[in-house]
Coordinates of C-alpha atoms in Angstrom, one line a residue:
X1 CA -57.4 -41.4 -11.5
X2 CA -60.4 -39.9 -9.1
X3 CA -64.1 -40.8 -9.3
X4 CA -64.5 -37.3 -10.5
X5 CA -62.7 -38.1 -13.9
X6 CA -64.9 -40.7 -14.5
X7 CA -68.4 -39.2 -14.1
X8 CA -70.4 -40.2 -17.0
X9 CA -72.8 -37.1 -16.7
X10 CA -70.2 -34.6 -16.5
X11 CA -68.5 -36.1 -20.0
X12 CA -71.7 -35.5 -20.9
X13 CA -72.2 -32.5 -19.8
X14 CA -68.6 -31.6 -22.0
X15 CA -70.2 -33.5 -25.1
X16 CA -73.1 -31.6 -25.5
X17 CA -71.9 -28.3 -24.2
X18 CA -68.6 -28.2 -27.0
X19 CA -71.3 -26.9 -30.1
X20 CA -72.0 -23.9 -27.8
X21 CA -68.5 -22.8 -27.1
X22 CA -67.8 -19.6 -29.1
X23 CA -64.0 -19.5 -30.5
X24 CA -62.6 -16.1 -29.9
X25 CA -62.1 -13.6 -32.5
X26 CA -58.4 -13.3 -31.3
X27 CA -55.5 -15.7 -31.2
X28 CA -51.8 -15.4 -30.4
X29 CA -49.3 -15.9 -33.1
X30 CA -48.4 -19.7 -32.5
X31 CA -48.7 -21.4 -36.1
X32 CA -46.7 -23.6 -37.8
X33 CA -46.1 -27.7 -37.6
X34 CA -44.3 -29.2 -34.7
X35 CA -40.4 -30.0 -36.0
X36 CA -39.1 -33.3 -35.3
X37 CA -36.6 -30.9 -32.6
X38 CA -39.8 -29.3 -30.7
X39 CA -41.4 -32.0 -29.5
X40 CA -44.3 -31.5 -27.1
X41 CA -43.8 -32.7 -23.5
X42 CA -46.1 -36.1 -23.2
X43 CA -46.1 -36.8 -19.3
X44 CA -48.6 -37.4 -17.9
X45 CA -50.8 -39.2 -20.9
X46 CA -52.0 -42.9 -20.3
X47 CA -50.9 -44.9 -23.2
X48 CA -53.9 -46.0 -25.9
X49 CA -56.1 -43.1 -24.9
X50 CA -56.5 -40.5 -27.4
X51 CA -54.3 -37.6 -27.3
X52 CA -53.2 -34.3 -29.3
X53 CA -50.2 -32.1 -29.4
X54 CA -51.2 -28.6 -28.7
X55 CA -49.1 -24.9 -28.7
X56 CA -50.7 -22.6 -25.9
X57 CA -49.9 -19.4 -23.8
X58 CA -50.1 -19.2 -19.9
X59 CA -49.8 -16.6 -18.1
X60 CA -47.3 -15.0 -21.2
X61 CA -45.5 -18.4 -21.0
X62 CA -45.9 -20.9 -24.5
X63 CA -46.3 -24.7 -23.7
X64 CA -46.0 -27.5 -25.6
X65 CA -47.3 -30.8 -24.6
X66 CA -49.3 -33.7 -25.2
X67 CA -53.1 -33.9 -24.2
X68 CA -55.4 -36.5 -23.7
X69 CA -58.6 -35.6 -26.1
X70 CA -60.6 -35.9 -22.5
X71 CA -58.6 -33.4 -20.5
X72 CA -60.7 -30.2 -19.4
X73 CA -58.2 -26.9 -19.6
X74 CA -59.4 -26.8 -15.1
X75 CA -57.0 -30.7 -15.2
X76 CA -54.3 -29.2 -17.8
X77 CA -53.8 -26.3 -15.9
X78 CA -54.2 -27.8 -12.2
X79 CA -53.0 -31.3 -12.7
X80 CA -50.2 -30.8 -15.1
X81 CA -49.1 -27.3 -15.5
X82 CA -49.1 -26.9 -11.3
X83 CA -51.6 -23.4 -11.4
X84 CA -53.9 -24.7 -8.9
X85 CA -55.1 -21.0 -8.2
X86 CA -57.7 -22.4 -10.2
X87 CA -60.5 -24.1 -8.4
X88 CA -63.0 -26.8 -9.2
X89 CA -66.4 -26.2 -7.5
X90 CA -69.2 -27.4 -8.9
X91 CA -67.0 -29.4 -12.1
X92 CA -70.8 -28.7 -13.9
X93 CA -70.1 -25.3 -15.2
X94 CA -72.3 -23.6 -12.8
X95 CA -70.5 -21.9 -9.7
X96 CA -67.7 -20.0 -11.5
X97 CA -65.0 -21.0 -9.3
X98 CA -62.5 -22.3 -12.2
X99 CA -63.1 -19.4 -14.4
X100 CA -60.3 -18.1 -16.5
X101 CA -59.7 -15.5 -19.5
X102 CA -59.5 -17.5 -22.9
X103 CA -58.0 -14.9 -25.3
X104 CA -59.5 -12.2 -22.5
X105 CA -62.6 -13.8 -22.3
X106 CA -63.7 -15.2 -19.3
X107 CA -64.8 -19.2 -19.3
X108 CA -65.9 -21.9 -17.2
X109 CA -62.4 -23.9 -17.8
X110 CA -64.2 -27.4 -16.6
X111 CA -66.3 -27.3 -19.5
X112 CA -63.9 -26.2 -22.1
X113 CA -61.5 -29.2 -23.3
X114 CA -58.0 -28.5 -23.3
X115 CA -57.8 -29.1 -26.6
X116 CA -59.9 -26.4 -27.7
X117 CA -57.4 -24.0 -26.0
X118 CA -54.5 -25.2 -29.1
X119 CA -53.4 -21.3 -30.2
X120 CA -55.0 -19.5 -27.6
X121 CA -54.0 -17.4 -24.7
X122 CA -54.7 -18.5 -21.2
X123 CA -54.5 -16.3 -17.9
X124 CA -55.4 -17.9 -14.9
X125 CA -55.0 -16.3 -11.4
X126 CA -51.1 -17.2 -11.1
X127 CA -50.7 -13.9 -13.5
X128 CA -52.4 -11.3 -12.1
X129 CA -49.7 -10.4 -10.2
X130 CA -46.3 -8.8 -11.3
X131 CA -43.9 -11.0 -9.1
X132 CA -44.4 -9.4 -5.3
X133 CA -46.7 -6.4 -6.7
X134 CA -50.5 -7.7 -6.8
X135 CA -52.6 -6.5 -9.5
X136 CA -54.8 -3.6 -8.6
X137 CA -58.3 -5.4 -8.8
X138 CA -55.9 -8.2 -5.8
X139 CA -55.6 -5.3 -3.9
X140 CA -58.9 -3.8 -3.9
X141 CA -60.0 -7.3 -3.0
X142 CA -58.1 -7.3 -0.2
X143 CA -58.8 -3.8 1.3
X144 CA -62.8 -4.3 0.5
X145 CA -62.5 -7.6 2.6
X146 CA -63.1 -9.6 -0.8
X147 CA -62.2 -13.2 -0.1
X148 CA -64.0 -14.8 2.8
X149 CA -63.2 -18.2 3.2
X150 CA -61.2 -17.6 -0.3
X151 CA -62.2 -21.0 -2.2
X152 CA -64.1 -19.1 -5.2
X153 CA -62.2 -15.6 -5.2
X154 CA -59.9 -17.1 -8.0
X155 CA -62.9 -17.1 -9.7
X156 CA -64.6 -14.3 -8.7
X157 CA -60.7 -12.0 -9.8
X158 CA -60.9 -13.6 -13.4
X159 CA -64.6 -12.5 -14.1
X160 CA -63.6 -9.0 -12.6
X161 CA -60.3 -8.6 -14.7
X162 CA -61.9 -9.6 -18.1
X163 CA -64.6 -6.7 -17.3
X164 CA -62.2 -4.0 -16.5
X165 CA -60.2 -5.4 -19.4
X166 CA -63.1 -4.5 -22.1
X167 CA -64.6 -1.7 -19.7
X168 CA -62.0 -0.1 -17.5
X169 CA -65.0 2.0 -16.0
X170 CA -68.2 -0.3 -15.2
X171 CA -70.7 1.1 -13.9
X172 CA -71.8 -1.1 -10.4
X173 CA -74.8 -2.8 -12.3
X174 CA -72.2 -3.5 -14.9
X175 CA -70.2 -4.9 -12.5
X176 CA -72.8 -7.3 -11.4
X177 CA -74.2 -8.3 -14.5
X178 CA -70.5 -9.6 -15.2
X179 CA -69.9 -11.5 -12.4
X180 CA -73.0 -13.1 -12.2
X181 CA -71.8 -16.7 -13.4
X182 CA -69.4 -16.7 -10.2
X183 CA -71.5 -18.3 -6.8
X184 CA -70.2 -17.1 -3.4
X185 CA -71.2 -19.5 -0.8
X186 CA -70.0 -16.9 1.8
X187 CA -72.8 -14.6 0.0
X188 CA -69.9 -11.9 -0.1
X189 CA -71.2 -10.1 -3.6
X190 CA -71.2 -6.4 -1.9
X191 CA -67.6 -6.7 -1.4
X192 CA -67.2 -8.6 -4.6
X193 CA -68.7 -5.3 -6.1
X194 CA -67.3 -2.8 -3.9
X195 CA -63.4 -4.0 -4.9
X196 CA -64.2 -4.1 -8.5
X197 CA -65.6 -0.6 -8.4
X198 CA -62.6 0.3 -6.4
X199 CA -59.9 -1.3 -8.8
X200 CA -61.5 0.5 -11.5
X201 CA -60.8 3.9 -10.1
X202 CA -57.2 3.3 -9.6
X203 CA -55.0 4.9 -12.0
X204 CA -53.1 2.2 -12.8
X205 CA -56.3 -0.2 -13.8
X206 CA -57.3 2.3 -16.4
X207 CA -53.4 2.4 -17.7
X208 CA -53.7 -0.8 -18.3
X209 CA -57.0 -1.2 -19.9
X210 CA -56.8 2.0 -21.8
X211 CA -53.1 -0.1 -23.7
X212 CA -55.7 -2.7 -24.9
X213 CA -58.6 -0.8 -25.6
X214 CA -55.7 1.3 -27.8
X215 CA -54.9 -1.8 -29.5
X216 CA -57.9 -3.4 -30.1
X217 CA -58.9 0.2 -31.7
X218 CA -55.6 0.1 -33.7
X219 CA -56.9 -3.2 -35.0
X220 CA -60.4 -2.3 -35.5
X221 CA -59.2 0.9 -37.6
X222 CA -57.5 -1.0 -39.6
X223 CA -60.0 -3.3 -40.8
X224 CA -62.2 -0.5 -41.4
X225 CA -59.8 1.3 -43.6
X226 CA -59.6 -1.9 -45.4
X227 CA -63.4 -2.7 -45.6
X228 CA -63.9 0.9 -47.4
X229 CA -60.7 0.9 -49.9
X230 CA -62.4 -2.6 -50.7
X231 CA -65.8 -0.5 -51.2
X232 CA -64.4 1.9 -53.2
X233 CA -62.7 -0.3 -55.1
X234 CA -65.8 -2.4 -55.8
X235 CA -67.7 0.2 -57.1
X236 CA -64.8 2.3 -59.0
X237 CA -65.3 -1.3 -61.0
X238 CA -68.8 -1.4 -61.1
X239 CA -68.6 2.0 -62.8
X240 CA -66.1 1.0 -65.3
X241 CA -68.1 -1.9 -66.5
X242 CA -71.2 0.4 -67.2

């Protein structure tokens, strides 16, 4: 095990910083107990230390396995899932360079416990891409001379895709209001700015982004029809009992 794993301040830093994490409004479908048949996949756990069997989505792929309690989602997904497209800068929550979408938010996944991801959706830079066709915002990285010497432009695409995700058409002071948890040592933020404002001009960004915005206004509809049939049916009794 590296020195890293067994800084004192930066368990810490993960104690006091787990209050302040904000559990998204939206989960994937994975419920239900384990059966003695779907076991999860233990490797990789040190016997005695504390552990947990989670359920969680990568990249549109379900795991099951066996976590150690200590385990940030940066080491599940780097050190045992292989998806080292995700970077560890700072390992303080400050640079941005591991940032992934959690249920389409973007998060600092050093200071989020892999735990805390049991029956959520993870996408880390691995699934940007559609097999050998790069994701629009890739491309527009690439043509706008995005990555310099590359180490934080993981980070820097994550942040980007969960902004064009929720607004397929930022303005460019939206676009660097939303990227500014992500430090570029290269100081490359006009680029960084330039390709997002690119990527969300192309046709097929807003495609995308338009099918979730759909859905999440499909969803948001219908919890609105249901919050006003239980209005009216509140007061239709309120009436009767006068």
């Amino acid at each position: 095990m590296s020195k890293r794993k067994h800084d004192i301040s930066r368990r810490q830093f993960l104690e006091g910083s787990g209050a302040a994490i904000a559990v998204a409004t939206v989960a994937p479908a994975l419920t239900g107990p384990l059966s003695a048949t779907d076991l999860p996949v233990t490797e990789g756990v040190s016997p005695g230390v504390p552990s947990t069997a989670i359920r969680l989505v990568v990249n549109g792929a379900e795991h099951r396995l066996e976590v150690e309690d200590r385990w940030t989602l940066a080491e599940l997904l780097r050190d045992h899932l292989g998806l080292t497209g995700t970077k560890i800068g700072c390992d303080r929550g400050e640079c941005g360079a591991c940032t992934v979408l959690l249920d389409g938010k973007p998060v600092y996944s050093c200071s989020n416990l892999a735990v805390w991801a049991d029956g959520r959706e993870v996408q880390t830079v691995e699934g940007l891409a559609h097999g050998e066709q790069l994701d629009p915002l890739q491309q527009a990285f690439i043509e706008h001379d995005g990555p310099q010497c590359g180490f934080c432009t993981s980070g820097q695409l994550m942040s980007a895709k969960g902004l064009l995700t929720r607004n397929p058409h930022p303005s460019p002071h939206e676009v660097q209001a939303a990227m500014t948890g992500n430090i570029c040592r290269c100081s490359n933020y006009n680029h960084y700015v330039e390709a997002v404002m690119a990527a969300s001009k192309n046709p097929k960004t807003s495609k995308r982004a338009s099918g979730h915005s759909t859905a999440s206004n499909a969803a948001t509809e219908v919890s609105a029809t249901k919050r006003r049939r239980g209005a009216s049916t509140s007061a239709s009794t309120e009436g009767g009992a006068r």
